[in-house]
Short mmCIF file of C-alpha atoms in Angstrom, two decimals:
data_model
loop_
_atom_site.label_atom_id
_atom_site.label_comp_id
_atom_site.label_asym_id
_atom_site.label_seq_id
_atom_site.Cartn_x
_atom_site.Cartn_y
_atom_site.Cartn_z
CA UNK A 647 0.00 0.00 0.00
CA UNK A 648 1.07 3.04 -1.13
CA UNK A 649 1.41 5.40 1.94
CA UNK A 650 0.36 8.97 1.38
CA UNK A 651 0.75 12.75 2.93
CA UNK A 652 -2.17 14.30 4.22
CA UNK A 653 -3.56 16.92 1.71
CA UNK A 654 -3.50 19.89 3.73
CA UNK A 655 -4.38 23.83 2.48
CA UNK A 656 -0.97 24.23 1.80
CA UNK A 657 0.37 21.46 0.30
CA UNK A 658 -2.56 22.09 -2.08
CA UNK A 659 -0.99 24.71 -3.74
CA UNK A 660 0.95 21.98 -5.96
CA UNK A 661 -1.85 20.35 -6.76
CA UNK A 662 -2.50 23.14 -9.70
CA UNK A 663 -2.80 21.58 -13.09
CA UNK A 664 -3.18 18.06 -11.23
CA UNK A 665 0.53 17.78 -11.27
CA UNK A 666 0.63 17.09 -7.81
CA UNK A 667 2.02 13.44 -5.92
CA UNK A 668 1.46 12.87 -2.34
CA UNK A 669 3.05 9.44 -2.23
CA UNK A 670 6.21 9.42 -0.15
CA UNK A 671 7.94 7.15 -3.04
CA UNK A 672 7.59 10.15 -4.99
CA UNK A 673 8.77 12.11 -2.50
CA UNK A 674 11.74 10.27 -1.49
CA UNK A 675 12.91 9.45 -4.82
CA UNK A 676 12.97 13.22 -5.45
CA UNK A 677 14.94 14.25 -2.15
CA UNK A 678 17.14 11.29 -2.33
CA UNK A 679 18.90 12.32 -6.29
CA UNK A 680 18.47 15.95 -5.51
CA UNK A 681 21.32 17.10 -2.37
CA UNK A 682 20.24 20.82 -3.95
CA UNK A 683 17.84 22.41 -1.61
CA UNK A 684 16.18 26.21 -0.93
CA UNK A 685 14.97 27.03 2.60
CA UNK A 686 11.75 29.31 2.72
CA UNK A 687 11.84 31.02 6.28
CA UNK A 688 10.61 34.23 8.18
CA UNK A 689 12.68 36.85 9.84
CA UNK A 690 10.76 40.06 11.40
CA UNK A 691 8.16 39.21 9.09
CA UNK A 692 9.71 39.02 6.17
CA UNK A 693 10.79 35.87 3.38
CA UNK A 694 13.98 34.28 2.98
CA UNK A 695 15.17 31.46 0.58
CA UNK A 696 18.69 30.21 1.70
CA UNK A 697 20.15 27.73 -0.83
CA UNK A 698 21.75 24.53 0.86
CA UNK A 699 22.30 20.67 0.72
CA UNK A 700 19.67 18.45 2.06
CA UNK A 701 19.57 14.84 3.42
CA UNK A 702 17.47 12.38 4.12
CA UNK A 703 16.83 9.74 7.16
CA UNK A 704 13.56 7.58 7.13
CA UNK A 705 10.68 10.53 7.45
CA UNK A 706 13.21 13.65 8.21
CA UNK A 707 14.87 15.81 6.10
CA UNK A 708 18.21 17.84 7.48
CA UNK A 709 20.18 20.28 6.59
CA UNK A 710 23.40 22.08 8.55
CA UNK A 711 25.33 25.20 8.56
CA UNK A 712 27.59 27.93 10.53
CA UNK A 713 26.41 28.27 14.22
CA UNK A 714 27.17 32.04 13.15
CA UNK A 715 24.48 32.07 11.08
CA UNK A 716 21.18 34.13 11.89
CA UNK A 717 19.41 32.38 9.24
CA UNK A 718 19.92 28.94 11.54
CA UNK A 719 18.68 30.81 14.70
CA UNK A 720 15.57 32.06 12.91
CA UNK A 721 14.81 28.65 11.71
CA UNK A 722 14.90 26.89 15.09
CA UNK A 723 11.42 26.02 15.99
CA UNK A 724 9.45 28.08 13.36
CA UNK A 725 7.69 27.32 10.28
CA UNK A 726 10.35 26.51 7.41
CA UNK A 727 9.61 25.47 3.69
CA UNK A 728 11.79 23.35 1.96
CA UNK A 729 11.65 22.96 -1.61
CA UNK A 730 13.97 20.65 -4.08
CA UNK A 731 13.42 21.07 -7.78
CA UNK A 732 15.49 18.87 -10.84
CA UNK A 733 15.31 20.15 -14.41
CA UNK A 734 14.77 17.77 -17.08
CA UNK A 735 14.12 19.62 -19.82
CA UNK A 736 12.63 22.71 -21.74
CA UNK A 737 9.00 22.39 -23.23
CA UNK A 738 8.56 24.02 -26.53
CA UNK A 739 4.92 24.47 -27.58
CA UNK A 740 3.47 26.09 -30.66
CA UNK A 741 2.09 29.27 -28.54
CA UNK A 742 4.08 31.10 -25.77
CA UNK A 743 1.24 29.98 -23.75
CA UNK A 744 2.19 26.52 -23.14
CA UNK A 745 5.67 26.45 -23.22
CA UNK A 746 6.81 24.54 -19.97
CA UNK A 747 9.50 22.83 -18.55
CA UNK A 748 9.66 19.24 -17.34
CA UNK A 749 10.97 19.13 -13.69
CA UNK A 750 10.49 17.41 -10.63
CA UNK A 751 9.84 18.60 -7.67
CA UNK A 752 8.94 18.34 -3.99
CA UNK A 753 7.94 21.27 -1.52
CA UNK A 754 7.91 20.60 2.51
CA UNK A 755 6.37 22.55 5.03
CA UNK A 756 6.86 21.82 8.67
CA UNK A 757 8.43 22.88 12.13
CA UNK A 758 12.40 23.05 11.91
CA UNK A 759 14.05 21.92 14.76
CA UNK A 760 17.71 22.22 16.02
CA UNK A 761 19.80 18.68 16.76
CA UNK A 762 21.51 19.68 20.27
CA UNK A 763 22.30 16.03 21.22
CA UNK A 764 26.13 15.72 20.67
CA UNK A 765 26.58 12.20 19.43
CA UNK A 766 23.07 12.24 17.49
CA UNK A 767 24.95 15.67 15.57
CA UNK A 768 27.89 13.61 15.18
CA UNK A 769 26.26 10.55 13.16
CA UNK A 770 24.05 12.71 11.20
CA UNK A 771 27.07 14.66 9.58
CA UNK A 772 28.77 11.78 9.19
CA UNK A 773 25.30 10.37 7.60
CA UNK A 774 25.36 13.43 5.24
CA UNK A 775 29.41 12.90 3.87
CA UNK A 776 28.43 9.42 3.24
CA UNK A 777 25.44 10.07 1.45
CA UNK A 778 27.05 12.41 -0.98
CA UNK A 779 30.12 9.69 -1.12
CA UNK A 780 29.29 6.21 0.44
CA UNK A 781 32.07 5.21 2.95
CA UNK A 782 34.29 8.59 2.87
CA UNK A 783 33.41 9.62 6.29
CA UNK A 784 35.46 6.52 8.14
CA UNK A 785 38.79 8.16 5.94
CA UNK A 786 38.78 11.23 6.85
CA UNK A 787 40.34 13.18 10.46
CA UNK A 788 37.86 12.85 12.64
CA UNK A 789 35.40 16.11 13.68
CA UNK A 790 37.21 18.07 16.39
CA UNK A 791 34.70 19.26 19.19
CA UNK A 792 34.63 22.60 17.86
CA UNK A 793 34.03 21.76 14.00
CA UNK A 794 30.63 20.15 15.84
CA UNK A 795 30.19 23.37 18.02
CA UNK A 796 30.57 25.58 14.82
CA UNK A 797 28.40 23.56 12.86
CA UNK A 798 24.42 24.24 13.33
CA UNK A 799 22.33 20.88 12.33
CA UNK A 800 18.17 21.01 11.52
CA UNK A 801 16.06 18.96 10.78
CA UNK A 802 12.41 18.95 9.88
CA UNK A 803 9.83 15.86 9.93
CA UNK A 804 8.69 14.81 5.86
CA UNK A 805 4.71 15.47 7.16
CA UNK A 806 3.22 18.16 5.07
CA UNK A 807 3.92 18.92 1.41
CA UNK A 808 3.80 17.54 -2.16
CA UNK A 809 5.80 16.87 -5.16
CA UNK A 810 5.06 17.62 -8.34
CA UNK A 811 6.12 16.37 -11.77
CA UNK A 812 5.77 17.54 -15.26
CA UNK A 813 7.06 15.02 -18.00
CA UNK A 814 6.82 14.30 -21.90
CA UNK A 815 6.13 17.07 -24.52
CA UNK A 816 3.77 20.01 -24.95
CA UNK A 817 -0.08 20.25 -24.86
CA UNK A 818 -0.97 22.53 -27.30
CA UNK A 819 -4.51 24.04 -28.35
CA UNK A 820 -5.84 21.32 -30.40
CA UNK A 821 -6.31 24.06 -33.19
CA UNK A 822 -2.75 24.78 -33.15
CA UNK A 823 -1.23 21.39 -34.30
CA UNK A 824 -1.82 22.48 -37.57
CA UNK A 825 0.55 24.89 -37.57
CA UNK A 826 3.61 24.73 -39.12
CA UNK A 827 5.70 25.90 -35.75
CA UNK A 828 8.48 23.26 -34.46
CA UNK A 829 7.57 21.97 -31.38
CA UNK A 830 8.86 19.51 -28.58
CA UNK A 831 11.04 19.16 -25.80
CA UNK A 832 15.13 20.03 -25.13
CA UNK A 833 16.46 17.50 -22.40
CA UNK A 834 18.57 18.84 -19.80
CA UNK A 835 20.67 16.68 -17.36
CA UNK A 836 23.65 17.46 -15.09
CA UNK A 837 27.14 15.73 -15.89
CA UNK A 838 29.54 15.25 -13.39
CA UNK A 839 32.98 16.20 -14.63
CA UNK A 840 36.84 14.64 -14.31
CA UNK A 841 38.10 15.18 -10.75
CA UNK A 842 40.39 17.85 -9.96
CA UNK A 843 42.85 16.53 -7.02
CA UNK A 844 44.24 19.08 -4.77
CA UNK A 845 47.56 19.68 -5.94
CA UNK A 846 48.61 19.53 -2.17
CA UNK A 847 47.59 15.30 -1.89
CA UNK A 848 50.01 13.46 -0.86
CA UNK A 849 52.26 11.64 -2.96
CA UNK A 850 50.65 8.09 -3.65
CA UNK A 851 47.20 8.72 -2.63
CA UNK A 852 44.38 7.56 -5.14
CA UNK A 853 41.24 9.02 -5.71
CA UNK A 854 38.95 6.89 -3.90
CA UNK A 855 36.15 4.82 -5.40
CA UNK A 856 33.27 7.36 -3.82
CA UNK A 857 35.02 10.08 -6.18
CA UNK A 858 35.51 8.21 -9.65
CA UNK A 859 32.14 6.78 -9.27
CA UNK A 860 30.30 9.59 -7.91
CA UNK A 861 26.52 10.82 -9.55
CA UNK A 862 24.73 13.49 -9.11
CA UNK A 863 21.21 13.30 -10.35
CA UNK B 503 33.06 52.13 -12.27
CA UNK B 504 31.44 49.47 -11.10
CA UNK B 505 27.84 50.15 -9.76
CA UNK B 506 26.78 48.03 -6.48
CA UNK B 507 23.63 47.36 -4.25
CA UNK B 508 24.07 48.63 -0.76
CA UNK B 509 24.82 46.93 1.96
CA UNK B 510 21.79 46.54 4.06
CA UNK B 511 21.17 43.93 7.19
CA UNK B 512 19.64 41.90 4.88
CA UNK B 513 21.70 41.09 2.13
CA UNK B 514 24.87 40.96 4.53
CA UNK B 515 23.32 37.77 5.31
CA UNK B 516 25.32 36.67 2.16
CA UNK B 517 28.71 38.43 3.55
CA UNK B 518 29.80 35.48 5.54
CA UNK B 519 32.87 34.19 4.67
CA UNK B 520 33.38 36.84 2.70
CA UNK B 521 32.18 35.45 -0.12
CA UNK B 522 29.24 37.98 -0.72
CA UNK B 523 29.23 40.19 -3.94
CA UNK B 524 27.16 43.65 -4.14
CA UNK B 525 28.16 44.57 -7.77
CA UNK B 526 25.37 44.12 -10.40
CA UNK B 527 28.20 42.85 -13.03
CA UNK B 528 28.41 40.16 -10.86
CA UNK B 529 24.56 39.39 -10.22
CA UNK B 530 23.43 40.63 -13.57
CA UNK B 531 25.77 37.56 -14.80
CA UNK B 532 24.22 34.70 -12.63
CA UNK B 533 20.50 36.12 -13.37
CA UNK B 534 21.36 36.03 -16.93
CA UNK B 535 22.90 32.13 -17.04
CA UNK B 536 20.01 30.54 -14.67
CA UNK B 537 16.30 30.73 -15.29
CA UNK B 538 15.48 28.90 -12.50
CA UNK B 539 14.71 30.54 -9.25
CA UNK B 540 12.78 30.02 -6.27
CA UNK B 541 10.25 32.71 -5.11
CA UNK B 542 10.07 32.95 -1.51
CA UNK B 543 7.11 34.59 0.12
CA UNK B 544 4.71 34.93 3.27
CA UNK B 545 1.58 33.99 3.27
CA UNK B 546 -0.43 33.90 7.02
CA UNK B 547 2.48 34.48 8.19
CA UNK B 548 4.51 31.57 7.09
CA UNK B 549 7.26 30.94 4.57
CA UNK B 550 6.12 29.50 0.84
CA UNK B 551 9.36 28.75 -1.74
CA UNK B 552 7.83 27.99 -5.07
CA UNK B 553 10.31 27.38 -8.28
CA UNK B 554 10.16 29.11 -10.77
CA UNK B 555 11.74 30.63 -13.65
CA UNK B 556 13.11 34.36 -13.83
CA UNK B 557 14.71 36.69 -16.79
CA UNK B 558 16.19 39.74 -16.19
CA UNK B 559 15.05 43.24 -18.06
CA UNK B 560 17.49 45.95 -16.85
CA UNK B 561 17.39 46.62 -13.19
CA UNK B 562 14.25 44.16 -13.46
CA UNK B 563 13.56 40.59 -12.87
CA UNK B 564 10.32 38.88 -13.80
CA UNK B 565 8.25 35.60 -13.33
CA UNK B 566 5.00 34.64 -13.87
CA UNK B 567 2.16 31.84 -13.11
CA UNK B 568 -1.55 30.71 -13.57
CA UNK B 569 -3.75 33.81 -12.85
CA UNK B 570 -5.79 31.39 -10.56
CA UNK B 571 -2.14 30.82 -8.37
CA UNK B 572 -2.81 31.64 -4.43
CA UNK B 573 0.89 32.23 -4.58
CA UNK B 574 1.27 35.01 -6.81
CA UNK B 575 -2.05 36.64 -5.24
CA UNK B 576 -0.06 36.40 -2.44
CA UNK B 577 3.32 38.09 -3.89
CA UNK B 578 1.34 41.23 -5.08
CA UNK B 579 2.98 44.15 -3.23
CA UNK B 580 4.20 41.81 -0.67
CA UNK B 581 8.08 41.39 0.10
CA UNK B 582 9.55 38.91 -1.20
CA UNK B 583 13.31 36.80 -1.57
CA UNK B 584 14.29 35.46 -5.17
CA UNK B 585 16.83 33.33 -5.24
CA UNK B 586 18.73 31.89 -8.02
CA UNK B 587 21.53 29.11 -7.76
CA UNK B 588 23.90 27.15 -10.01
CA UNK B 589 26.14 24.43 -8.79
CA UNK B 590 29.72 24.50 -10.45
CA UNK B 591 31.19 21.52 -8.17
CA UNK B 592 31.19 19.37 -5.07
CA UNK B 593 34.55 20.31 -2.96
CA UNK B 594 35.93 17.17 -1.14
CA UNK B 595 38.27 18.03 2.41
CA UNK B 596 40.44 16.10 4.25
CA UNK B 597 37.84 16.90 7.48
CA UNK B 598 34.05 16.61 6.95
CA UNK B 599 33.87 20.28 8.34
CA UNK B 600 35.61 21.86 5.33
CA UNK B 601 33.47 19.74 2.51
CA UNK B 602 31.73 22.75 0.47
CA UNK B 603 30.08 23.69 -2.66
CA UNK B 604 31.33 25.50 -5.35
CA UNK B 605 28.48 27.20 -6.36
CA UNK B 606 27.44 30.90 -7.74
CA UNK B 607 24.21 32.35 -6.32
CA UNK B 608 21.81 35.58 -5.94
CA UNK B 609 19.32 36.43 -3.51
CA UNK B 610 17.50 39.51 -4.29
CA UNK B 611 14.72 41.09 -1.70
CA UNK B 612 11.72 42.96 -2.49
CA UNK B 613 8.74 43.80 -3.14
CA UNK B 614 6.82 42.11 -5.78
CA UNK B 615 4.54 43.92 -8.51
CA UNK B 616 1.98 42.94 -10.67
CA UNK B 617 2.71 43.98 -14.44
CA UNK B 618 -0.85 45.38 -14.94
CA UNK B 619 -0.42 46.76 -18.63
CA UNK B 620 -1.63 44.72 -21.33
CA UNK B 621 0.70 45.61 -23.73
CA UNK B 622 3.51 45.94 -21.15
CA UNK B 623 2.52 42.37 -20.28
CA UNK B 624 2.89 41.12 -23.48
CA UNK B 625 5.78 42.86 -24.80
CA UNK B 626 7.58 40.93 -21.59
CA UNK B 627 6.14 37.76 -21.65
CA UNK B 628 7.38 37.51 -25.35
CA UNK B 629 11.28 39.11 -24.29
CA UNK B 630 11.11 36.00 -21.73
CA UNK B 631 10.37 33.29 -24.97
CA UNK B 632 13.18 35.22 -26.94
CA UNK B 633 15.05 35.18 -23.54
CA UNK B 634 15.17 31.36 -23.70
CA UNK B 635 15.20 30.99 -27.40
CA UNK B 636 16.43 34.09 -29.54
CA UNK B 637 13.47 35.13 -32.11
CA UNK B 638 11.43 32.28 -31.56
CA UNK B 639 8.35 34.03 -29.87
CA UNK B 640 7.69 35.88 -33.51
CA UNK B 641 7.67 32.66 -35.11
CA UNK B 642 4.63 31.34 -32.24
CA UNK B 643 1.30 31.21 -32.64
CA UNK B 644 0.36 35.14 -31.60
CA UNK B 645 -0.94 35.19 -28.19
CA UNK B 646 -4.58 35.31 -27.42
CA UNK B 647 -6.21 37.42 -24.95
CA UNK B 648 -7.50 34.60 -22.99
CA UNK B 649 -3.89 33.40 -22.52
CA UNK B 650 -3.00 36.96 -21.45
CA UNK B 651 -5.67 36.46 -18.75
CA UNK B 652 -4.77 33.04 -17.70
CA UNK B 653 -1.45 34.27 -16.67
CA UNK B 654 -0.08 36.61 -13.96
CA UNK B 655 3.26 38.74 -14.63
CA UNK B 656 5.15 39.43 -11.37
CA UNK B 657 8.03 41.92 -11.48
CA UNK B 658 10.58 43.24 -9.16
CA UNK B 659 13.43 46.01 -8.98
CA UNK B 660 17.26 44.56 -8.56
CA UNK B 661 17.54 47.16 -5.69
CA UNK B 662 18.98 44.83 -2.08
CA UNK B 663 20.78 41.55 -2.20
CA UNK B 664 23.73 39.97 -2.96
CA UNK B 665 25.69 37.45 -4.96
CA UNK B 666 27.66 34.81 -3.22
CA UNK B 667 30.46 32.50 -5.48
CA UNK B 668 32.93 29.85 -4.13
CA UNK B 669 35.49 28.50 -6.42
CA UNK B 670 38.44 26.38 -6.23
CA UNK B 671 39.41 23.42 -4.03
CA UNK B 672 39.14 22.55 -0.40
CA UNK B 673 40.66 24.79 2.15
CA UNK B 674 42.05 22.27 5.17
CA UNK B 675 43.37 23.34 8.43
CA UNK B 676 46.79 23.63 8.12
CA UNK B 677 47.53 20.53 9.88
CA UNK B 678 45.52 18.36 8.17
CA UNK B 679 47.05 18.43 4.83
CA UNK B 680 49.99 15.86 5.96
CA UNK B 681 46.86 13.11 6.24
CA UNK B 682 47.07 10.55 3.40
CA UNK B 683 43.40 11.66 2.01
CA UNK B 684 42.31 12.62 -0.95
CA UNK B 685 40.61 15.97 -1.59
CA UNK B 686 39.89 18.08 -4.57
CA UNK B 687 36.75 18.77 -6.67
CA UNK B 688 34.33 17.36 -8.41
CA UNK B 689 32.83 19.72 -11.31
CA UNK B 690 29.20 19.03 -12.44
CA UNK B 691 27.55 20.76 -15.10
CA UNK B 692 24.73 21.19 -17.00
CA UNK B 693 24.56 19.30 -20.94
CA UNK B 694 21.67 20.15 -23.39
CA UNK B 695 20.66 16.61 -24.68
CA UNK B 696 19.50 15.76 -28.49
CA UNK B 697 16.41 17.96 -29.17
CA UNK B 698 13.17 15.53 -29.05
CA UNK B 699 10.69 16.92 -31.78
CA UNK B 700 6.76 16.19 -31.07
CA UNK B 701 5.23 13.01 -33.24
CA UNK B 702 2.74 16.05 -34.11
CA UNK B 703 4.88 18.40 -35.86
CA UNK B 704 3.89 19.04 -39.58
CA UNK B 705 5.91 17.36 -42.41
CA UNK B 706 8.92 19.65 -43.45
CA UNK B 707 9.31 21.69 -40.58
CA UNK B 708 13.04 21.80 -39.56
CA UNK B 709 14.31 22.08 -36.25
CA UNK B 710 14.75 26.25 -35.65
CA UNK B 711 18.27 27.60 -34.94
CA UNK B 712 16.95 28.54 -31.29
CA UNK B 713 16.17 24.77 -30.79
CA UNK B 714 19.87 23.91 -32.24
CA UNK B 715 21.95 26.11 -30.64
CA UNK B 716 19.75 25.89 -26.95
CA UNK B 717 22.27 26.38 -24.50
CA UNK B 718 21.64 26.15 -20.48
CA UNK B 719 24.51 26.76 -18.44
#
């Protein structure tokens, strides 16, 4: 059975052109290729969008910065969106109208909260390292205490929100296929490029497995 | 001379690590590379980040939506954050602390208009086609007025924010760069696949130069 987020008066909002998924498959699948993430969020009244990497564990979704940060501090315990979006490609259609773009994408609403607990902080930035490059974590020096104290951690539970998905080419007015405009769709992707090593490795040290084979969406 | 924003409390948000840029050269270039953005605003007094895609006009940036969008009601003369983001690379360390992004982004704050002007409107919603695909809008089926209806034209003036832009390799402690671990970078970018045309397109038409030459990135 496929289990489902409740469809709340906000989450709504990507239900527009019934384009909208509530599944958490779809969900997941979305957070879990896309590290890319903005963070909607409310200081004196006002909106912020802070770009950042996102992670997931089971039903919450983290994130992590500078402890200096007054973004962080205005997150703690208030209302935060979180939105990840993938572009697949550029819709052409034979009116300006319905040009579109195919994406995916998921938007989360919810109650940040801070990680205090020291060890729990620990494992989850570990978590994060390894889920950008599987097993990297366990080589590198371990955290000092005051990487962890200058590090912020939230998190936010996956309980409100929606994804939404636009594939395949354009819908055009059913008048205007007879017109003798090009139409269709440009695919987009991201490529990951040859590594760069630091010119300051060591002598002898290979580029690990979780760099030559690493993905990104 | 170079012409910059001013430094408010705001956009020094983007000043730590001293990676924050004020001079429109510098934002006008990221704007101009990246359609994509995500809108941040308030609504009930809590934070909404829906993605979108911007294009610049002068000291200008514009997006638009469904008329019948909640969120852009919502944007009319209300402040708002646009932010626009392009990953370059992922930047491996020898700690997890110093891990980082290379990335080049904008966040702009504001307040949001509503293009009102049907000819205004218009003239702008066809600059963002020709934007995205140089002289294809002329070559479209002409806009109707219905479609002019259906859709909702926000604006707003490039007048507080910043640019923030990390390039390079990792930066270790000191210390650390005697470990035997590899760091360095890993560039990603964006690649414009093969063009797919529509099974509907008429007989004989050829794929536009705009389509050919698309470029993203």
């Amino acid at each position: 059975m496929t289990e489902t987020l409740p469809v709340t008066e906000r989450s709504r909002l990507r239900r527009l052109h019934e384009r909208g998924h509530f599944d958490r498959e779809t969900i997941n699948a979305i957070l879990d290729v896309q590290p890319m993430c903005h963070v909607g969020y409310v200081m004196d009244g006002k909106p912020y969008v802070t770009p950042t990497l996102q992670w997931r564990e089971g039903n919450h979704v983290y994130w992590h910065g500078s402890s200096a940060s007054r973004a962080l501090r205005a997150q703690k315990e208030a209302e935060v969106c979180l939105t990840v979006s993938i572009i697949d490609g550029f819709v052409l259609a034979r009116s300006g109208m319905h040009h579109s773009l195919n994406t995916r994408s998921v938007m989360l609403f919810g109650r940040a909260f801070k990680v205090e607990d020291p060890a729990e902080k620990l494992a989850k930035l570990g978590n994060f390292v390894n889920h950008l490059y599987p097993g990297r974590y366990e080589t590198l020096r371990p955290d000092h205490a005051q990487d962890l104290k200058a590090t912020t951690l939230m998190g936010m539970e996956i309980s409100e929100g929606a994804a939404k998905v636009r594939t395949g080419g354009p819908k055009d007015d059913e008048e205007d296929y007879a017109l003798p405009i090009w139409a269709g769709e440009i695919p987009v992707r991201m490529v990951v490029g040859e590594p760069i090593p630091d010119p300051r490795n060591l002598d002898g040290v290979e580029m690990p497995d979780h760099v030559r084979d690493f993905n990104y969406l």
